[in-house]
Protein backbone atom coordinates (compact mmCIF):
# COMPACT_ATOMS: atom_id res chain seq x y z
CA UNK A 1 0.00 0.00 0.00
CA UNK A 2 1.35 3.42 -0.94
CA UNK A 3 1.61 6.18 1.70
CA UNK A 4 -1.01 8.88 1.41
CA UNK A 5 -0.11 12.38 0.39
CA UNK A 6 -0.52 15.56 2.40
CA UNK A 7 -3.82 16.27 0.67
CA UNK A 8 -5.43 13.15 2.14
CA UNK A 9 -6.12 13.80 5.82
CA UNK A 10 -7.92 10.58 6.81
CA UNK A 11 -4.98 8.18 6.84
CA UNK A 12 -1.22 8.07 7.20
CA UNK A 13 0.12 11.43 6.13
CA UNK A 14 3.78 12.33 5.73
CA UNK A 15 4.84 15.01 8.19
CA UNK A 16 6.49 17.98 6.48
CA UNK A 17 8.81 18.41 9.46
CA UNK A 18 10.36 14.98 9.96
CA UNK A 19 9.07 13.01 6.97
CA UNK A 20 7.54 10.22 9.04
CA UNK A 21 3.98 8.97 8.95
CA UNK A 22 3.75 8.81 12.73
CA UNK A 23 1.02 11.40 13.11
CA UNK A 24 -2.66 11.38 13.94
CA UNK A 25 -5.54 13.80 13.60
CA UNK A 26 -5.46 16.27 16.50
CA UNK A 27 -8.88 15.00 17.61
CA UNK A 28 -7.38 11.51 18.15
CA UNK A 29 -4.59 12.59 20.52
CA UNK A 30 -5.03 10.73 23.80
CA UNK A 31 -1.87 11.35 25.88
CA UNK A 32 -2.07 13.64 28.92
CA UNK A 33 0.38 16.47 28.21
CA UNK A 34 -0.28 16.48 24.47
CA UNK A 35 -4.03 16.33 24.99
CA UNK A 36 -3.88 19.45 27.18
CA UNK A 37 -1.54 21.29 24.82
CA UNK A 38 -3.84 20.56 21.85
CA UNK A 39 -7.15 21.29 23.58
CA UNK A 40 -9.66 22.94 21.27
CA UNK A 41 -11.17 24.87 24.19
CA UNK A 42 -10.54 25.69 27.83
CA UNK A 43 -11.88 23.13 30.28
CA UNK A 44 -14.99 24.93 31.54
CA UNK A 45 -17.11 22.10 32.88
CA UNK A 46 -18.06 23.38 36.34
CA UNK A 47 -21.48 24.76 37.17
CA UNK A 48 -20.33 27.08 39.97
CA UNK A 49 -21.65 24.84 42.74
CA UNK A 50 -18.21 24.00 44.12
CA UNK A 51 -17.16 27.66 44.04
CA UNK A 52 -20.29 28.59 45.95
CA UNK A 53 -19.66 25.91 48.59
CA UNK A 54 -16.03 27.04 49.00
CA UNK A 55 -17.10 30.69 49.28
CA UNK A 56 -19.81 29.87 51.81
CA UNK A 57 -17.37 27.88 53.97
CA UNK A 58 -14.79 30.69 53.93
CA UNK A 59 -17.50 33.29 54.66
CA UNK A 60 -18.78 31.17 57.55
CA UNK A 61 -15.26 30.88 58.93
CA UNK A 62 -14.78 34.65 58.70
CA UNK A 63 -18.06 35.36 60.50
CA UNK A 64 -17.37 32.64 63.08
CA UNK A 65 -13.86 33.93 63.72
CA UNK A 66 -15.22 37.44 64.27
CA UNK A 67 -17.79 36.18 66.78
CA UNK A 68 -15.31 33.89 68.54
CA UNK A 69 -12.61 36.52 68.98
CA UNK A 70 -15.17 39.17 69.97
CA UNK A 71 -16.26 36.92 72.83
CA UNK A 72 -12.82 35.51 73.69
CA UNK A 73 -10.96 38.84 73.69
CA UNK A 74 -13.80 41.02 74.90
CA UNK A 75 -13.86 43.09 71.71
CA UNK A 76 -17.46 43.23 70.52
CA UNK A 77 -16.53 45.30 67.44
CA UNK A 78 -15.04 42.12 65.89
CA UNK A 79 -18.54 40.70 65.28
CA UNK A 80 -19.45 43.29 62.62
CA UNK A 81 -15.92 43.00 61.17
CA UNK A 82 -16.44 39.24 60.75
CA UNK A 83 -19.85 39.82 59.17
CA UNK A 84 -18.45 42.40 56.73
CA UNK A 85 -15.59 40.05 55.85
CA UNK A 86 -18.10 37.24 55.24
CA UNK A 87 -20.21 39.49 52.99
CA UNK A 88 -17.14 40.55 51.00
CA UNK A 89 -16.14 36.91 50.53
CA UNK A 90 -19.63 36.07 49.24
CA UNK A 91 -19.63 39.05 46.85
CA UNK A 92 -16.27 37.89 45.52
CA UNK A 93 -17.54 34.33 45.20
CA UNK A 94 -20.58 35.45 43.21
CA UNK A 95 -18.33 37.52 40.93
CA UNK A 96 -16.14 34.48 40.26
CA UNK A 97 -19.16 32.26 39.54
CA UNK A 98 -20.62 34.82 37.13
CA UNK A 99 -17.27 35.25 35.36
CA UNK A 100 -16.81 31.50 34.94
CA UNK A 101 -20.37 31.16 33.66
CA UNK A 102 -19.72 33.89 31.10
CA UNK A 103 -16.49 32.15 30.01
CA UNK A 104 -18.28 28.81 29.75
CA UNK A 105 -20.99 30.32 27.53
CA UNK A 106 -18.31 31.88 25.29
CA UNK A 107 -16.57 28.51 24.95
CA UNK A 108 -19.85 26.79 24.07
CA UNK A 109 -20.71 29.50 21.53
CA UNK A 110 -17.30 29.29 19.83
CA UNK A 111 -16.89 25.51 19.83
CA UNK A 112 -18.01 25.09 16.22
CA UNK A 113 -15.62 27.83 15.01
CA UNK A 114 -12.77 26.21 16.93
CA UNK A 115 -13.48 22.77 15.45
CA UNK A 116 -13.59 24.33 11.98
CA UNK A 117 -10.26 26.11 12.58
CA UNK A 118 -8.70 22.82 13.71
CA UNK A 119 -10.17 20.86 10.81
CA UNK A 120 -7.66 18.54 9.20
CA UNK A 121 -4.85 19.37 11.63
CA UNK A 122 -2.54 16.51 12.52
CA UNK A 123 -0.20 16.00 15.47
CA UNK A 124 3.23 14.50 14.82
CA UNK A 125 4.66 12.77 17.91
CA UNK A 126 8.31 12.71 16.75
CA UNK A 127 8.23 16.45 15.93
CA UNK A 128 5.87 17.30 18.79
CA UNK A 129 4.22 19.65 16.32
CA UNK A 130 1.02 20.28 14.43
CA UNK A 131 0.59 20.63 10.69
CA UNK A 132 -2.23 20.95 8.21
CA UNK A 133 -1.88 18.52 5.27
CA UNK A 134 -3.76 20.97 3.05
CA UNK A 135 -1.49 23.87 4.00
CA UNK A 136 -4.00 25.48 6.34
CA UNK A 137 -3.17 28.69 8.15
CA UNK A 138 0.60 28.04 7.97
CA UNK A 139 3.02 25.92 6.01
CA UNK A 140 5.05 23.23 7.74
CA UNK A 141 4.98 22.18 11.37
CA UNK A 142 3.98 24.52 14.20
CA UNK A 143 4.17 24.17 17.95
CA UNK A 144 1.13 22.92 19.87
CA UNK A 145 1.03 26.34 21.53
CA UNK A 146 0.73 28.11 18.18
CA UNK A 147 -1.98 25.66 17.16
CA UNK A 148 -3.90 26.22 20.39
CA UNK A 149 -3.56 30.01 19.98
CA UNK A 150 -4.93 29.73 16.43
CA UNK A 151 -7.89 27.55 17.45
CA UNK A 152 -8.81 29.40 20.66
CA UNK A 153 -8.63 32.77 18.88
CA UNK A 154 -10.90 31.45 16.12
CA UNK A 155 -13.29 30.19 18.79
CA UNK A 156 -13.44 33.63 20.40
CA UNK A 157 -11.74 32.75 23.67
CA UNK A 158 -8.08 33.42 22.89
CA UNK A 159 -7.93 35.84 25.82
CA UNK A 160 -8.17 32.82 28.14
CA UNK A 161 -4.79 31.48 26.98
CA UNK A 162 -2.05 31.61 29.59
CA UNK A 163 0.80 34.09 29.04
CA UNK A 164 3.31 31.31 28.30
CA UNK A 165 1.17 30.00 25.43
CA UNK A 166 0.57 33.49 24.04
CA UNK A 167 4.32 34.23 24.08
CA UNK A 168 5.21 30.88 22.51
CA UNK A 169 2.62 31.31 19.76
CA UNK A 170 3.83 34.83 19.01
CA UNK A 171 7.48 33.71 18.86
CA UNK A 172 6.62 30.77 16.60
CA UNK A 173 4.61 33.01 14.26
CA UNK A 174 7.43 35.56 14.06
CA UNK A 175 9.99 32.83 13.39
CA UNK A 176 7.81 31.39 10.61
CA UNK A 177 7.37 34.81 9.01
CA UNK A 178 11.09 35.55 9.05
CA UNK A 179 11.97 32.17 7.51
CSV table of C-alpha atoms in Angstrom, one decimal:
chain,number,residue,atom,x,y,z
A,1,UNK,CA,0.0,0.0,0.0
A,2,UNK,CA,1.3,3.4,-0.9
A,3,UNK,CA,1.6,6.2,1.7
A,4,UNK,CA,-1.0,8.9,1.4
A,5,UNK,CA,-0.1,12.4,0.4
A,6,UNK,CA,-0.5,15.6,2.4
A,7,UNK,CA,-3.8,16.3,0.7
A,8,UNK,CA,-5.4,13.2,2.1
A,9,UNK,CA,-6.1,13.8,5.8
A,10,UNK,CA,-7.9,10.6,6.8
A,11,UNK,CA,-5.0,8.2,6.8
A,12,UNK,CA,-1.2,8.1,7.2
A,13,UNK,CA,0.1,11.4,6.1
A,14,UNK,CA,3.8,12.3,5.7
A,15,UNK,CA,4.8,15.0,8.2
A,16,UNK,CA,6.5,18.0,6.5
A,17,UNK,CA,8.8,18.4,9.5
A,18,UNK,CA,10.4,15.0,10.0
A,19,UNK,CA,9.1,13.0,7.0
A,20,UNK,CA,7.5,10.2,9.0
A,21,UNK,CA,4.0,9.0,9.0
A,22,UNK,CA,3.8,8.8,12.7
A,23,UNK,CA,1.0,11.4,13.1
A,24,UNK,CA,-2.7,11.4,13.9
A,25,UNK,CA,-5.5,13.8,13.6
A,26,UNK,CA,-5.5,16.3,16.5
A,27,UNK,CA,-8.9,15.0,17.6
A,28,UNK,CA,-7.4,11.5,18.1
A,29,UNK,CA,-4.6,12.6,20.5
A,30,UNK,CA,-5.0,10.7,23.8
A,31,UNK,CA,-1.9,11.4,25.9
A,32,UNK,CA,-2.1,13.6,28.9
A,33,UNK,CA,0.4,16.5,28.2
A,34,UNK,CA,-0.3,16.5,24.5
A,35,UNK,CA,-4.0,16.3,25.0
A,36,UNK,CA,-3.9,19.4,27.2
A,37,UNK,CA,-1.5,21.3,24.8
A,38,UNK,CA,-3.8,20.6,21.9
A,39,UNK,CA,-7.2,21.3,23.6
A,40,UNK,CA,-9.7,22.9,21.3
A,41,UNK,CA,-11.2,24.9,24.2
A,42,UNK,CA,-10.5,25.7,27.8
A,43,UNK,CA,-11.9,23.1,30.3
A,44,UNK,CA,-15.0,24.9,31.5
A,45,UNK,CA,-17.1,22.1,32.9
A,46,UNK,CA,-18.1,23.4,36.3
A,47,UNK,CA,-21.5,24.8,37.2
A,48,UNK,CA,-20.3,27.1,40.0
A,49,UNK,CA,-21.6,24.8,42.7
A,50,UNK,CA,-18.2,24.0,44.1
A,51,UNK,CA,-17.2,27.7,44.0
A,52,UNK,CA,-20.3,28.6,46.0
A,53,UNK,CA,-19.7,25.9,48.6
A,54,UNK,CA,-16.0,27.0,49.0
A,55,UNK,CA,-17.1,30.7,49.3
A,56,UNK,CA,-19.8,29.9,51.8
A,57,UNK,CA,-17.4,27.9,54.0
A,58,UNK,CA,-14.8,30.7,53.9
A,59,UNK,CA,-17.5,33.3,54.7
A,60,UNK,CA,-18.8,31.2,57.6
A,61,UNK,CA,-15.3,30.9,58.9
A,62,UNK,CA,-14.8,34.7,58.7
A,63,UNK,CA,-18.1,35.4,60.5
A,64,UNK,CA,-17.4,32.6,63.1
A,65,UNK,CA,-13.9,33.9,63.7
A,66,UNK,CA,-15.2,37.4,64.3
A,67,UNK,CA,-17.8,36.2,66.8
A,68,UNK,CA,-15.3,33.9,68.5
A,69,UNK,CA,-12.6,36.5,69.0
A,70,UNK,CA,-15.2,39.2,70.0
A,71,UNK,CA,-16.3,36.9,72.8
A,72,UNK,CA,-12.8,35.5,73.7
A,73,UNK,CA,-11.0,38.8,73.7
A,74,UNK,CA,-13.8,41.0,74.9
A,75,UNK,CA,-13.9,43.1,71.7
A,76,UNK,CA,-17.5,43.2,70.5
A,77,UNK,CA,-16.5,45.3,67.4
A,78,UNK,CA,-15.0,42.1,65.9
A,79,UNK,CA,-18.5,40.7,65.3
A,80,UNK,CA,-19.4,43.3,62.6
A,81,UNK,CA,-15.9,43.0,61.2
A,82,UNK,CA,-16.4,39.2,60.8
A,83,UNK,CA,-19.9,39.8,59.2
A,84,UNK,CA,-18.5,42.4,56.7
A,85,UNK,CA,-15.6,40.0,55.8
A,86,UNK,CA,-18.1,37.2,55.2
A,87,UNK,CA,-20.2,39.5,53.0
A,88,UNK,CA,-17.1,40.5,51.0
A,89,UNK,CA,-16.1,36.9,50.5
A,90,UNK,CA,-19.6,36.1,49.2
A,91,UNK,CA,-19.6,39.1,46.9
A,92,UNK,CA,-16.3,37.9,45.5
A,93,UNK,CA,-17.5,34.3,45.2
A,94,UNK,CA,-20.6,35.4,43.2
A,95,UNK,CA,-18.3,37.5,40.9
A,96,UNK,CA,-16.1,34.5,40.3
A,97,UNK,CA,-19.2,32.3,39.5
A,98,UNK,CA,-20.6,34.8,37.1
A,99,UNK,CA,-17.3,35.2,35.4
A,100,UNK,CA,-16.8,31.5,34.9
A,101,UNK,CA,-20.4,31.2,33.7
A,102,UNK,CA,-19.7,33.9,31.1
A,103,UNK,CA,-16.5,32.2,30.0
A,104,UNK,CA,-18.3,28.8,29.8
A,105,UNK,CA,-21.0,30.3,27.5
A,106,UNK,CA,-18.3,31.9,25.3
A,107,UNK,CA,-16.6,28.5,25.0
A,108,UNK,CA,-19.9,26.8,24.1
A,109,UNK,CA,-20.7,29.5,21.5
A,110,UNK,CA,-17.3,29.3,19.8
A,111,UNK,CA,-16.9,25.5,19.8
A,112,UNK,CA,-18.0,25.1,16.2
A,113,UNK,CA,-15.6,27.8,15.0
A,114,UNK,CA,-12.8,26.2,16.9
A,115,UNK,CA,-13.5,22.8,15.5
A,116,UNK,CA,-13.6,24.3,12.0
A,117,UNK,CA,-10.3,26.1,12.6
A,118,UNK,CA,-8.7,22.8,13.7
A,119,UNK,CA,-10.2,20.9,10.8
A,120,UNK,CA,-7.7,18.5,9.2
A,121,UNK,CA,-4.8,19.4,11.6
A,122,UNK,CA,-2.5,16.5,12.5
A,123,UNK,CA,-0.2,16.0,15.5
A,124,UNK,CA,3.2,14.5,14.8
A,125,UNK,CA,4.7,12.8,17.9
A,126,UNK,CA,8.3,12.7,16.8
A,127,UNK,CA,8.2,16.4,15.9
A,128,UNK,CA,5.9,17.3,18.8
A,129,UNK,CA,4.2,19.7,16.3
A,130,UNK,CA,1.0,20.3,14.4
A,131,UNK,CA,0.6,20.6,10.7
A,132,UNK,CA,-2.2,21.0,8.2
A,133,UNK,CA,-1.9,18.5,5.3
A,134,UNK,CA,-3.8,21.0,3.0
A,135,UNK,CA,-1.5,23.9,4.0
A,136,UNK,CA,-4.0,25.5,6.3
A,137,UNK,CA,-3.2,28.7,8.2
A,138,UNK,CA,0.6,28.0,8.0
A,139,UNK,CA,3.0,25.9,6.0
A,140,UNK,CA,5.0,23.2,7.7
A,141,UNK,CA,5.0,22.2,11.4
A,142,UNK,CA,4.0,24.5,14.2
A,143,UNK,CA,4.2,24.2,18.0
A,144,UNK,CA,1.1,22.9,19.9
A,145,UNK,CA,1.0,26.3,21.5
A,146,UNK,CA,0.7,28.1,18.2
A,147,UNK,CA,-2.0,25.7,17.2
A,148,UNK,CA,-3.9,26.2,20.4
A,149,UNK,CA,-3.6,30.0,20.0
A,150,UNK,CA,-4.9,29.7,16.4
A,151,UNK,CA,-7.9,27.5,17.5
A,152,UNK,CA,-8.8,29.4,20.7
A,153,UNK,CA,-8.6,32.8,18.9
A,154,UNK,CA,-10.9,31.5,16.1
A,155,UNK,CA,-13.3,30.2,18.8
A,156,UNK,CA,-13.4,33.6,20.4
A,157,UNK,CA,-11.7,32.8,23.7
A,158,UNK,CA,-8.1,33.4,22.9
A,159,UNK,CA,-7.9,35.8,25.8
A,160,UNK,CA,-8.2,32.8,28.1
A,161,UNK,CA,-4.8,31.5,27.0
A,162,UNK,CA,-2.1,31.6,29.6
A,163,UNK,CA,0.8,34.1,29.0
A,164,UNK,CA,3.3,31.3,28.3
A,165,UNK,CA,1.2,30.0,25.4
A,166,UNK,CA,0.6,33.5,24.0
A,167,UNK,CA,4.3,34.2,24.1
A,168,UNK,CA,5.2,30.9,22.5
A,169,UNK,CA,2.6,31.3,19.8
A,170,UNK,CA,3.8,34.8,19.0
A,171,UNK,CA,7.5,33.7,18.9
A,172,UNK,CA,6.6,30.8,16.6
A,173,UNK,CA,4.6,33.0,14.3
A,174,UNK,CA,7.4,35.6,14.1
A,175,UNK,CA,10.0,32.8,13.4
A,176,UNK,CA,7.8,31.4,10.6
A,177,UNK,CA,7.4,34.8,9.0
A,178,UNK,CA,11.1,35.5,9.1
A,179,UNK,CA,12.0,32.2,7.5
